[in-house]
PDB file of C-alpha atoms in Angstrom:
ATOM      1  CA  MET A  67     -17.651 -23.165  -9.423  1.00  0.00           C
ATOM      2  CA  GLY A  68     -19.556 -23.716  -6.184  1.00  0.00           C
ATOM      3  CA  LYS A  69     -16.373 -23.246  -4.135  1.00  0.00           C
ATOM      4  CA  LEU A  70     -15.573 -20.023  -5.987  1.00  0.00           C
ATOM      5  CA  LYS A  71     -19.080 -18.702  -5.289  1.00  0.00           C
ATOM      6  CA  THR A  72     -18.675 -19.511  -1.596  1.00  0.00           C
ATOM      7  CA  VAL A  73     -15.380 -17.621  -1.403  1.00  0.00           C
ATOM      8  CA  VAL A  74     -16.809 -14.579  -3.213  1.00  0.00           C
ATOM      9  CA  VAL A  75     -19.859 -14.469  -0.936  1.00  0.00           C
ATOM     10  CA  LYS A  76     -17.717 -14.878   2.183  1.00  0.00           C
ATOM     11  CA  TYR A  77     -15.137 -12.254   1.243  1.00  0.00           C
ATOM     12  CA  TRP A  78     -17.231  -9.853  -0.829  1.00  0.00           C
ATOM     13  CA  LYS A  79     -16.027  -6.888   1.246  1.00  0.00           C
ATOM     14  CA  VAL A  80     -12.460  -7.510   0.144  1.00  0.00           C
ATOM     15  CA  TYR A  81     -13.332  -7.438  -3.555  1.00  0.00           C
ATOM     16  CA  ALA A  82     -15.630  -4.420  -3.212  1.00  0.00           C
ATOM     17  CA  ALA A  83     -13.046  -2.484  -1.212  1.00  0.00           C
ATOM     18  CA  ALA A  84     -10.318  -3.382  -3.720  1.00  0.00           C
ATOM     19  CA  LEU A  85     -12.412  -1.952  -6.565  1.00  0.00           C
ATOM     20  CA  VAL A  86     -13.181   1.270  -4.666  1.00  0.00           C
ATOM     21  CA  ILE A  87      -9.549   1.722  -3.577  1.00  0.00           C
ATOM     22  CA  ALA A  88      -8.337   1.102  -7.134  1.00  0.00           C
ATOM     23  CA  VAL A  89     -10.665   3.784  -8.505  1.00  0.00           C
ATOM     24  CA  ILE A  90      -9.683   6.311  -5.812  1.00  0.00           C
ATOM     25  CA  CYS A  91      -5.947   5.724  -6.262  1.00  0.00           C
ATOM     26  CA  ASP A  92      -6.244   5.896 -10.047  1.00  0.00           C
ATOM     27  CA  LEU A  93      -7.941   9.283  -9.675  1.00  0.00           C
ATOM     28  CA  ILE A  94      -5.134  10.469  -7.397  1.00  0.00           C
ATOM     29  CA  GLY A  95      -2.579   9.343  -9.965  1.00  0.00           C
ATOM     30  CA  THR A  96       1.184   9.710  -9.651  1.00  0.00           C
ATOM     31  CA  VAL A  97       2.399  12.364  -7.214  1.00  0.00           C
ATOM     32  CA  LYS A  98       5.905  13.884  -7.413  1.00  0.00           C
ATOM     33  CA  LEU A  99       7.489  15.556  -4.397  1.00  0.00           C
ATOM     34  CA  ASN A 100      10.790  17.413  -4.302  1.00  0.00           C
ATOM     35  CA  ILE A 101      12.589  16.240  -1.142  1.00  0.00           C
ATOM     36  CA  GLY A 102      15.797  18.194  -1.660  1.00  0.00           C
ATOM     37  CA  ILE A 103      18.070  15.253  -2.374  1.00  0.00           C
ATOM     38  CA  GLY A 104      15.879  14.130  -5.250  1.00  0.00           C
ATOM     39  CA  THR A 105      12.343  13.764  -6.523  1.00  0.00           C
ATOM     40  CA  LEU A 106      10.118  11.301  -4.702  1.00  0.00           C
ATOM     41  CA  THR A 107       7.621   9.719  -7.078  1.00  0.00           C
ATOM     42  CA  ILE A 108       4.644   8.161  -5.313  1.00  0.00           C
ATOM     43  CA  PHE A 109       2.599   5.770  -7.419  1.00  0.00           C
ATOM     44  CA  PRO A 110      -1.080   4.836  -6.943  1.00  0.00           C
ATOM     45  CA  MET A 111      -0.064   1.453  -5.475  1.00  0.00           C
ATOM     46  CA  VAL A 112       1.534   3.278  -2.530  1.00  0.00           C
ATOM     47  CA  PHE A 113      -1.717   5.090  -1.773  1.00  0.00           C
ATOM     48  CA  ALA A 114      -3.545   1.775  -2.110  1.00  0.00           C
ATOM     49  CA  THR A 115      -1.209   0.220   0.469  1.00  0.00           C
ATOM     50  CA  ILE A 116      -1.798   3.098   2.895  1.00  0.00           C
ATOM     51  CA  ILE A 117      -5.591   3.079   2.485  1.00  0.00           C
ATOM     52  CA  GLY A 118      -5.718  -0.700   2.773  1.00  0.00           C
ATOM     53  CA  GLY A 119      -3.649  -0.562   5.957  1.00  0.00           C
ATOM     54  CA  ILE A 120      -5.955   2.053   7.484  1.00  0.00           C
ATOM     55  CA  LEU A 121      -9.011  -0.062   6.755  1.00  0.00           C
ATOM     56  CA  GLY A 122      -7.356  -3.199   8.131  1.00  0.00           C
ATOM     57  CA  PRO A 123      -7.833  -4.988  11.476  1.00  0.00           C
ATOM     58  CA  ASP A 124      -5.352  -2.775  13.353  1.00  0.00           C
ATOM     59  CA  ALA A 125      -6.974   0.590  12.579  1.00  0.00           C
ATOM     60  CA  PHE A 126     -10.589   1.051  11.456  1.00  0.00           C
ATOM     61  CA  LYS A 127     -11.132  -2.728  11.612  1.00  0.00           C
ATOM     62  CA  LEU A 128     -13.324  -2.786   8.520  1.00  0.00           C
ATOM     63  CA  PHE A 129     -11.674  -6.103   7.748  1.00  0.00           C
ATOM     64  CA  LYS A 130     -10.986  -9.005  10.035  1.00  0.00           C
ATOM     65  CA  VAL A 131      -7.657 -10.857  10.115  1.00  0.00           C
ATOM     66  CA  PRO A 132      -8.791 -13.720   7.783  1.00  0.00           C
ATOM     67  CA  GLU A 133     -10.021 -11.157   5.247  1.00  0.00           C
ATOM     68  CA  SER A 134      -6.708  -9.293   5.420  1.00  0.00           C
ATOM     69  CA  ARG A 135      -4.816 -12.531   4.864  1.00  0.00           C
ATOM     70  CA  LEU A 136      -6.939 -13.239   1.795  1.00  0.00           C
ATOM     71  CA  GLY A 137      -6.066  -9.789   0.466  1.00  0.00           C
ATOM     72  CA  GLY A 138      -2.377 -10.557   0.894  1.00  0.00           C
ATOM     73  CA  SER A 139      -2.671 -13.829  -1.021  1.00  0.00           C
ATOM     74  CA  LEU A 140      -4.405 -12.030  -3.916  1.00  0.00           C
ATOM     75  CA  VAL A 141      -1.374  -9.802  -4.500  1.00  0.00           C
ATOM     76  CA  LEU A 142       0.249 -12.526  -6.578  1.00  0.00           C
ATOM     77  CA  VAL A 143      -2.934 -12.816  -8.639  1.00  0.00           C
ATOM     78  CA  VAL A 144      -3.031  -9.150  -9.575  1.00  0.00           C
ATOM     79  CA  LEU A 145       0.701  -9.125 -10.282  1.00  0.00           C
ATOM     80  CA  ALA A 146       0.404 -12.026 -12.728  1.00  0.00           C
ATOM     81  CA  PRO A 147      -0.707  -9.879 -15.736  1.00  0.00           C
ATOM     82  CA  PHE A 148       2.111  -7.444 -15.005  1.00  0.00           C
ATOM     83  CA  MET A 149       4.720 -10.212 -14.899  1.00  0.00           C
ATOM     84  CA  ALA A 150       3.288 -11.589 -18.155  1.00  0.00           C
ATOM     85  CA  LYS A 151       3.808  -8.145 -19.679  1.00  0.00           C
ATOM     86  CA  MET A 152       7.400  -8.215 -18.411  1.00  0.00           C
ATOM     87  CA  GLY A 153       7.910 -11.564 -20.127  1.00  0.00           C
ATOM     88  CA  VAL A 154       6.532 -10.224 -23.416  1.00  0.00           C
ATOM     89  CA  SER A 155       8.717  -7.103 -23.173  1.00  0.00           C
ATOM     90  CA  ALA A 156      11.766  -9.199 -22.342  1.00  0.00           C
ATOM     91  CA  GLY A 157      11.141 -11.441 -25.333  1.00  0.00           C
ATOM     92  CA  ALA A 158      10.740  -8.459 -27.633  1.00  0.00           C
ATOM     93  CA  ASN A 159      14.042  -7.045 -26.357  1.00  0.00           C
ATOM     94  CA  LEU A 160      15.933 -10.319 -26.193  1.00  0.00           C
ATOM     95  CA  SER A 161      19.013  -8.918 -27.932  1.00  0.00           C
ATOM     96  CA  LYS A 162      19.400  -6.251 -25.237  1.00  0.00           C
ATOM     97  CA  LEU A 163      19.088  -8.847 -22.489  1.00  0.00           C
ATOM     98  CA  VAL A 164      21.678 -11.099 -24.118  1.00  0.00           C
ATOM     99  CA  SER A 165      24.120  -8.205 -24.391  1.00  0.00           C
ATOM    100  CA  VAL A 166      23.979  -7.625 -20.622  1.00  0.00           C
ATOM    101  CA  GLY A 167      23.388 -11.276 -19.679  1.00  0.00           C
ATOM    102  CA  PRO A 168      26.460 -11.731 -17.428  1.00  0.00           C
ATOM    103  CA  ALA A 169      25.602  -8.548 -15.520  1.00  0.00           C
ATOM    104  CA  LEU A 170      22.054  -9.752 -14.904  1.00  0.00           C
ATOM    105  CA  ILE A 171      23.314 -13.045 -13.510  1.00  0.00           C
ATOM    106  CA  LEU A 172      26.208 -11.653 -11.482  1.00  0.00           C
ATOM    107  CA  GLN A 173      24.091  -8.894  -9.931  1.00  0.00           C
ATOM    108  CA  GLU A 174      22.574 -11.547  -7.663  1.00  0.00           C
ATOM    109  CA  PHE A 175      25.912 -11.631  -5.825  1.00  0.00           C
ATOM    110  CA  GLY A 176      25.457  -7.927  -5.116  1.00  0.00           C
ATOM    111  CA  ASN A 177      22.480  -8.776  -2.933  1.00  0.00           C
ATOM    112  CA  LEU A 178      24.837 -10.607  -0.582  1.00  0.00           C
ATOM    113  CA  GLY A 179      26.572  -7.321   0.253  1.00  0.00           C
ATOM    114  CA  THR A 180      23.609  -6.270   2.349  1.00  0.00           C
ATOM    115  CA  ILE A 181      24.397  -9.102   4.784  1.00  0.00           C
ATOM    116  CA  LEU A 182      27.644  -7.379   5.756  1.00  0.00           C
ATOM    117  CA  PHE A 183      25.764  -4.127   6.330  1.00  0.00           C
ATOM    118  CA  SER A 184      22.556  -5.304   7.976  1.00  0.00           C
ATOM    119  CA  LEU A 185      23.726  -8.112  10.275  1.00  0.00           C
ATOM    120  CA  PRO A 186      25.891  -5.933  12.579  1.00  0.00           C
ATOM    121  CA  ILE A 187      23.067  -3.389  12.836  1.00  0.00           C
ATOM    122  CA  ALA A 188      20.558  -6.113  13.724  1.00  0.00           C
ATOM    123  CA  LEU A 189      22.890  -7.459  16.418  1.00  0.00           C
ATOM    124  CA  PHE A 190      23.460  -3.987  17.887  1.00  0.00           C
ATOM    125  CA  LEU A 191      19.665  -3.589  18.026  1.00  0.00           C
ATOM    126  CA  GLY A 192      19.529  -6.651  20.255  1.00  0.00           C
ATOM    127  CA  LEU A 193      18.370  -9.338  17.837  1.00  0.00           C
ATOM    128  CA  LYS A 194      19.763 -12.813  18.326  1.00  0.00           C
ATOM    129  CA  LYS A 195      19.094 -15.679  15.915  1.00  0.00           C
ATOM    130  CA  GLU A 196      16.247 -13.636  14.454  1.00  0.00           C
ATOM    131  CA  ALA A 197      18.998 -11.617  12.761  1.00  0.00           C
ATOM    132  CA  ILE A 198      19.974 -14.633  10.631  1.00  0.00           C
ATOM    133  CA  GLY A 199      16.538 -14.921   9.055  1.00  0.00           C
ATOM    134  CA  ALA A 200      16.128 -11.160   8.805  1.00  0.00           C
ATOM    135  CA  CYS A 201      19.446 -10.398   7.101  1.00  0.00           C
ATOM    136  CA  TYR A 202      20.333 -13.223   4.735  1.00  0.00           C
ATOM    137  CA  SER A 203      18.088 -12.000   1.882  1.00  0.00           C
ATOM    138  CA  VAL A 204      15.419  -9.498   0.877  1.00  0.00           C
ATOM    139  CA  ASN A 205      12.917 -11.962   2.390  1.00  0.00           C
ATOM    140  CA  ARG A 206      10.090 -12.295  -0.065  1.00  0.00           C
ATOM    141  CA  ASP A 207       7.714 -15.249  -0.540  1.00  0.00           C
ATOM    142  CA  SER A 208      10.313 -17.814  -1.647  1.00  0.00           C
ATOM    143  CA  ASN A 209      12.682 -16.831   1.161  1.00  0.00           C
ATOM    144  CA  LEU A 210       9.936 -17.128   3.756  1.00  0.00           C
ATOM    145  CA  GLY A 211       9.189 -20.615   2.473  1.00  0.00           C
ATOM    146  CA  LEU A 212      12.889 -21.518   2.534  1.00  0.00           C
ATOM    147  CA  THR A 213      13.441 -20.354   6.105  1.00  0.00           C
ATOM    148  CA  THR A 214      10.276 -22.086   7.295  1.00  0.00           C
ATOM    149  CA  ASP A 215      11.312 -25.320   5.598  1.00  0.00           C
ATOM    150  CA  ILE A 216      14.828 -25.277   7.086  1.00  0.00           C
ATOM    151  CA  TYR A 217      14.142 -24.029  10.629  1.00  0.00           C
ATOM    152  CA  GLY A 218      10.418 -24.636  11.157  1.00  0.00           C
ATOM    153  CA  PRO A 219       7.580 -22.132  11.563  1.00  0.00           C
ATOM    154  CA  ASP A 220       8.273 -21.307  15.220  1.00  0.00           C
ATOM    155  CA  ALA A 221      12.055 -20.845  15.004  1.00  0.00           C
ATOM    156  CA  PRO A 222      13.599 -17.427  15.756  1.00  0.00           C
ATOM    157  CA  GLU A 223      15.197 -17.421  12.278  1.00  0.00           C
ATOM    158  CA  THR A 224      11.744 -17.768  10.732  1.00  0.00           C
ATOM    159  CA  ARG A 225      10.372 -14.968  12.910  1.00  0.00           C
ATOM    160  CA  GLY A 226      13.170 -12.728  11.657  1.00  0.00           C
ATOM    161  CA  THR A 227      12.365 -13.535   8.028  1.00  0.00           C
ATOM    162  CA  PHE A 228       8.644 -13.005   8.582  1.00  0.00           C
ATOM    163  CA  ALA A 229       9.214  -9.654  10.297  1.00  0.00           C
ATOM    164  CA  VAL A 230      11.176  -8.322   7.323  1.00  0.00           C
ATOM    165  CA  TYR A 231       8.594  -9.817   4.970  1.00  0.00           C
ATOM    166  CA  ILE A 232       5.808  -7.850   6.672  1.00  0.00           C
ATOM    167  CA  VAL A 233       7.832  -4.619   6.781  1.00  0.00           C
ATOM    168  CA  GLY A 234       8.603  -5.035   3.084  1.00  0.00           C
ATOM    169  CA  CYS A 235       4.913  -5.460   2.280  1.00  0.00           C
ATOM    170  CA  VAL A 236       4.004  -2.299   4.194  1.00  0.00           C
ATOM    171  CA  ILE A 237       6.759   0.172   3.302  1.00  0.00           C
ATOM    172  CA  GLY A 238       8.848  -1.654   0.679  1.00  0.00           C
ATOM    173  CA  THR A 239       7.414   0.186  -2.327  1.00  0.00           C
ATOM    174  CA  VAL A 240       7.804   3.577  -0.633  1.00  0.00           C
ATOM    175  CA  PHE A 241      11.364   2.808   0.442  1.00  0.00           C
ATOM    176  CA  LEU A 242      12.412   1.582  -3.021  1.00  0.00           C
ATOM    177  CA  SER A 243      10.854   4.651  -4.667  1.00  0.00           C
ATOM    178  CA  ILE A 244      12.815   6.961  -2.394  1.00  0.00           C
ATOM    179  CA  LEU A 245      16.026   4.948  -2.701  1.00  0.00           C
ATOM    180  CA  ALA A 246      15.841   4.849  -6.512  1.00  0.00           C
ATOM    181  CA  SER A 247      15.255   8.600  -6.640  1.00  0.00           C
ATOM    182  CA  VAL A 248      18.107   9.374  -4.242  1.00  0.00           C
ATOM    183  CA  VAL A 249      20.633   7.095  -5.979  1.00  0.00           C
ATOM    184  CA  ALA A 250      19.648   8.448  -9.404  1.00  0.00           C
ATOM    185  CA  SER A 251      20.191  12.018  -8.156  1.00  0.00           C
ATOM    186  CA  PHE A 252      23.893  11.221  -7.632  1.00  0.00           C
ATOM    187  CA  ASP A 253      24.158  10.636 -11.409  1.00  0.00           C
ATOM    188  CA  ILE A 254      26.934   8.060 -10.933  1.00  0.00           C
ATOM    189  CA  LEU A 255      25.405   4.839 -12.285  1.00  0.00           C
ATOM    190  CA  HIS A 256      23.917   4.227 -15.730  1.00  0.00           C
ATOM    191  CA  PRO A 257      20.097   4.177 -15.820  1.00  0.00           C
ATOM    192  CA  LEU A 258      20.107   0.573 -17.072  1.00  0.00           C
ATOM    193  CA  ALA A 259      22.304  -0.482 -14.148  1.00  0.00           C
ATOM    194  CA  LEU A 260      19.776   1.105 -11.808  1.00  0.00           C
ATOM    195  CA  GLY A 261      17.008  -0.707 -13.686  1.00  0.00           C
ATOM    196  CA  MET A 262      18.762  -4.034 -13.104  1.00  0.00           C
ATOM    197  CA  ALA A 263      19.208  -3.183  -9.432  1.00  0.00           C
ATOM    198  CA  SER A 264      15.431  -2.643  -9.161  1.00  0.00           C
ATOM    199  CA  GLY A 265      14.804  -6.368  -9.650  1.00  0.00           C
ATOM    200  CA  ILE A 266      15.093  -7.708  -6.112  1.00  0.00           C
ATOM    201  CA  GLY A 267      12.579 -10.529  -6.412  1.00  0.00           C
ATOM    202  CA  ALA A 268       9.492  -8.531  -5.411  1.00  0.00           C
ATOM    203  CA  GLY A 269       7.288  -7.437  -8.306  1.00  0.00           C
ATOM    204  CA  SER A 270       5.628  -4.525  -6.510  1.00  0.00           C
ATOM    205  CA  MET A 271       8.946  -3.129  -5.237  1.00  0.00           C
ATOM    206  CA  MET A 272      10.550  -3.514  -8.657  1.00  0.00           C
ATOM    207  CA  THR A 273       7.622  -1.692 -10.242  1.00  0.00           C
ATOM    208  CA  ALA A 274       7.932   1.178  -7.778  1.00  0.00           C
ATOM    209  CA  ALA A 275      11.690   1.568  -8.300  1.00  0.00           C
ATOM    210  CA  ALA A 276      11.616   1.103 -12.088  1.00  0.00           C
ATOM    211  CA  GLY A 277       8.642   3.444 -12.405  1.00  0.00           C
ATOM    212  CA  THR A 278      10.466   6.142 -10.454  1.00  0.00           C
ATOM    213  CA  LEU A 279      13.567   5.702 -12.613  1.00  0.00           C
ATOM    214  CA  GLY A 280      11.402   5.847 -15.737  1.00  0.00           C
ATOM    215  CA  GLU A 281      10.102   9.223 -14.625  1.00  0.00           C
ATOM    216  CA  ILE A 282      13.651  10.475 -14.052  1.00  0.00           C
ATOM    217  CA  TYR A 283      15.060   8.993 -17.284  1.00  0.00           C
ATOM    218  CA  PRO A 284      12.125   9.060 -19.734  1.00  0.00           C
ATOM    219  CA  GLN A 285      14.404   8.253 -22.680  1.00  0.00           C
ATOM    220  CA  TYR A 286      15.311   4.954 -20.977  1.00  0.00           C
ATOM    221  CA  ALA A 287      11.888   4.261 -19.421  1.00  0.00           C
ATOM    222  CA  GLU A 288      11.056   1.169 -21.496  1.00  0.00           C
ATOM    223  CA  ASP A 289      14.556  -0.318 -21.229  1.00  0.00           C
ATOM    224  CA  ILE A 290      14.629   0.257 -17.462  1.00  0.00           C
ATOM    225  CA  LEU A 291      11.362  -1.645 -17.103  1.00  0.00           C
ATOM    226  CA  VAL A 292      12.674  -4.472 -19.293  1.00  0.00           C
ATOM    227  CA  MET A 293      15.913  -4.751 -17.301  1.00  0.00           C
ATOM    228  CA  GLY A 294      14.065  -4.532 -14.002  1.00  0.00           C
ATOM    229  CA  GLY A 295      11.570  -7.206 -15.037  1.00  0.00           C
ATOM    230  CA  ALA A 296      14.274  -9.572 -16.295  1.00  0.00           C
ATOM    231  CA  SER A 297      16.377  -9.007 -13.201  1.00  0.00           C
ATOM    232  CA  ASP A 298      13.364  -9.563 -10.958  1.00  0.00           C
ATOM    233  CA  MET A 299      12.536 -12.808 -12.751  1.00  0.00           C
ATOM    234  CA  LEU A 300      16.127 -14.067 -12.526  1.00  0.00           C
ATOM    235  CA  THR A 301      16.313 -13.105  -8.852  1.00  0.00           C
ATOM    236  CA  GLY A 302      13.171 -15.100  -8.181  1.00  0.00           C
ATOM    237  CA  ILE A 303      14.669 -18.109  -9.964  1.00  0.00           C
ATOM    238  CA  THR A 304      18.252 -17.957  -8.668  1.00  0.00           C
ATOM    239  CA  GLY A 305      17.534 -16.298  -5.334  1.00  0.00           C
ATOM    240  CA  ILE A 306      16.318 -19.493  -3.682  1.00  0.00           C
ATOM    241  CA  TYR A 307      19.589 -21.269  -4.570  1.00  0.00           C
ATOM    242  CA  MET A 308      21.684 -18.262  -3.609  1.00  0.00           C
ATOM    243  CA  GLY A 309      19.928 -18.135  -0.249  1.00  0.00           C
ATOM    244  CA  THR A 310      20.268 -21.864   0.364  1.00  0.00           C
ATOM    245  CA  PHE A 311      23.896 -22.365  -0.595  1.00  0.00           C
ATOM    246  CA  VAL A 312      25.444 -18.909  -0.052  1.00  0.00           C
ATOM    247  CA  GLY A 313      23.225 -16.437   1.822  1.00  0.00           C
ATOM    248  CA  LEU A 314      22.213 -18.538   4.822  1.00  0.00           C
ATOM    249  CA  PRO A 315      25.614 -20.242   5.348  1.00  0.00           C
ATOM    250  CA  LEU A 316      27.399 -16.884   5.075  1.00  0.00           C
ATOM    251  CA  THR A 317      24.989 -15.224   7.511  1.00  0.00           C
ATOM    252  CA  ARG A 318      25.288 -18.079  10.011  1.00  0.00           C
ATOM    253  CA  LYS A 319      29.087 -17.900   9.829  1.00  0.00           C
ATOM    254  CA  LEU A 320      29.152 -14.141  10.333  1.00  0.00           C
ATOM    255  CA  TYR A 321      26.626 -14.470  13.161  1.00  0.00           C
ATOM    256  CA  ALA A 322      28.896 -16.938  14.945  1.00  0.00           C
ATOM    257  CA  ILE A 323      31.790 -14.484  14.616  1.00  0.00           C
ATOM    258  CA  LEU A 324      30.020 -11.199  15.362  1.00  0.00           C
ATOM    259  CA  GLU A 325      27.369 -12.102  17.950  1.00  0.00           C
ATOM    260  CA  PRO A 326      29.783 -12.883  20.843  1.00  0.00           C
ATOM    261  CA  ARG A 327      31.786  -9.706  20.199  1.00  0.00           C
ATOM    262  CA  ILE A 328      28.819  -7.377  19.754  1.00  0.00           C
ATOM    263  CA  GLY A 329      27.038  -9.085  22.650  1.00  0.00           C
ATOM    264  CA  ARG A 330      29.975  -8.277  24.947  1.00  0.00           C
ATOM    265  CA  ILE A 331      29.917  -4.645  23.809  1.00  0.00           C
ATOM    266  CA  ILE A 332      26.191  -4.360  24.522  1.00  0.00           C
ATOM    267  CA  ASN A 333      26.509  -6.022  27.918  1.00  0.00           C
ATOM    268  CA  LYS A 334      29.460  -3.787  28.834  1.00  0.00           C
ATOM    269  CA  GLU A 335      27.505  -0.638  27.973  1.00  0.00           C
ATOM    270  CA  ALA A 336      24.465  -1.919  29.872  1.00  0.00           C
ATOM    271  CA  ASN A 337      26.546  -2.404  33.004  1.00  0.00           C
TER     272      ASN A 337
END
């Protein structure tokens, strides 16, 4: 209890600011914008991310770096009730999950497709071994721990993973909201398939994507959230093994093949 009191007294600004930001963003509510190719749904959490970033050490400097780091670590705490709700919803809809069980498991292999797309782009942008850590997965908490454990905290692969981790924290929810809206506007995939695709192993990003899809397909809103939550949970469980035994080895192999070729192209254009 004494330790908890010390932390609260030391970081009281973080808790006070979180309460004020939560109230402001709740008053703003959900904002829908027509962007031509679809409807962009912006949730209160996006506004909270923007306001928090403005108040951080790089802008208005209301918070110092240690206080900002504490705020980042508390994200998992505030997401815990939401993930508990996902577990309750999944249990209540167990028959639906069983009926699509193979799809939920196999969709993890779909995440590997991004390696083929992102790695060449990263190499053309001039990244070296950083591209391995940046491209082998979606790079959330478990992936950051995996890369750090394998390569060490100062390795270029770890820097690549950490860079994507930070970018995901800042703009991940906005990007997933836009992407979900755009893909849904094509009206090609079933809403439940899109709900499964929302579960990438990051609770906040899944919430943003599934929430946007729920607004677009209100008749499937609950099922989309259930599928997204189950998929997100499975990705968190299986993702670490997929990254260890498939993602990283595949990315390293492709890097060894592509880097010399793309490097020669870049050097030729530079000369």
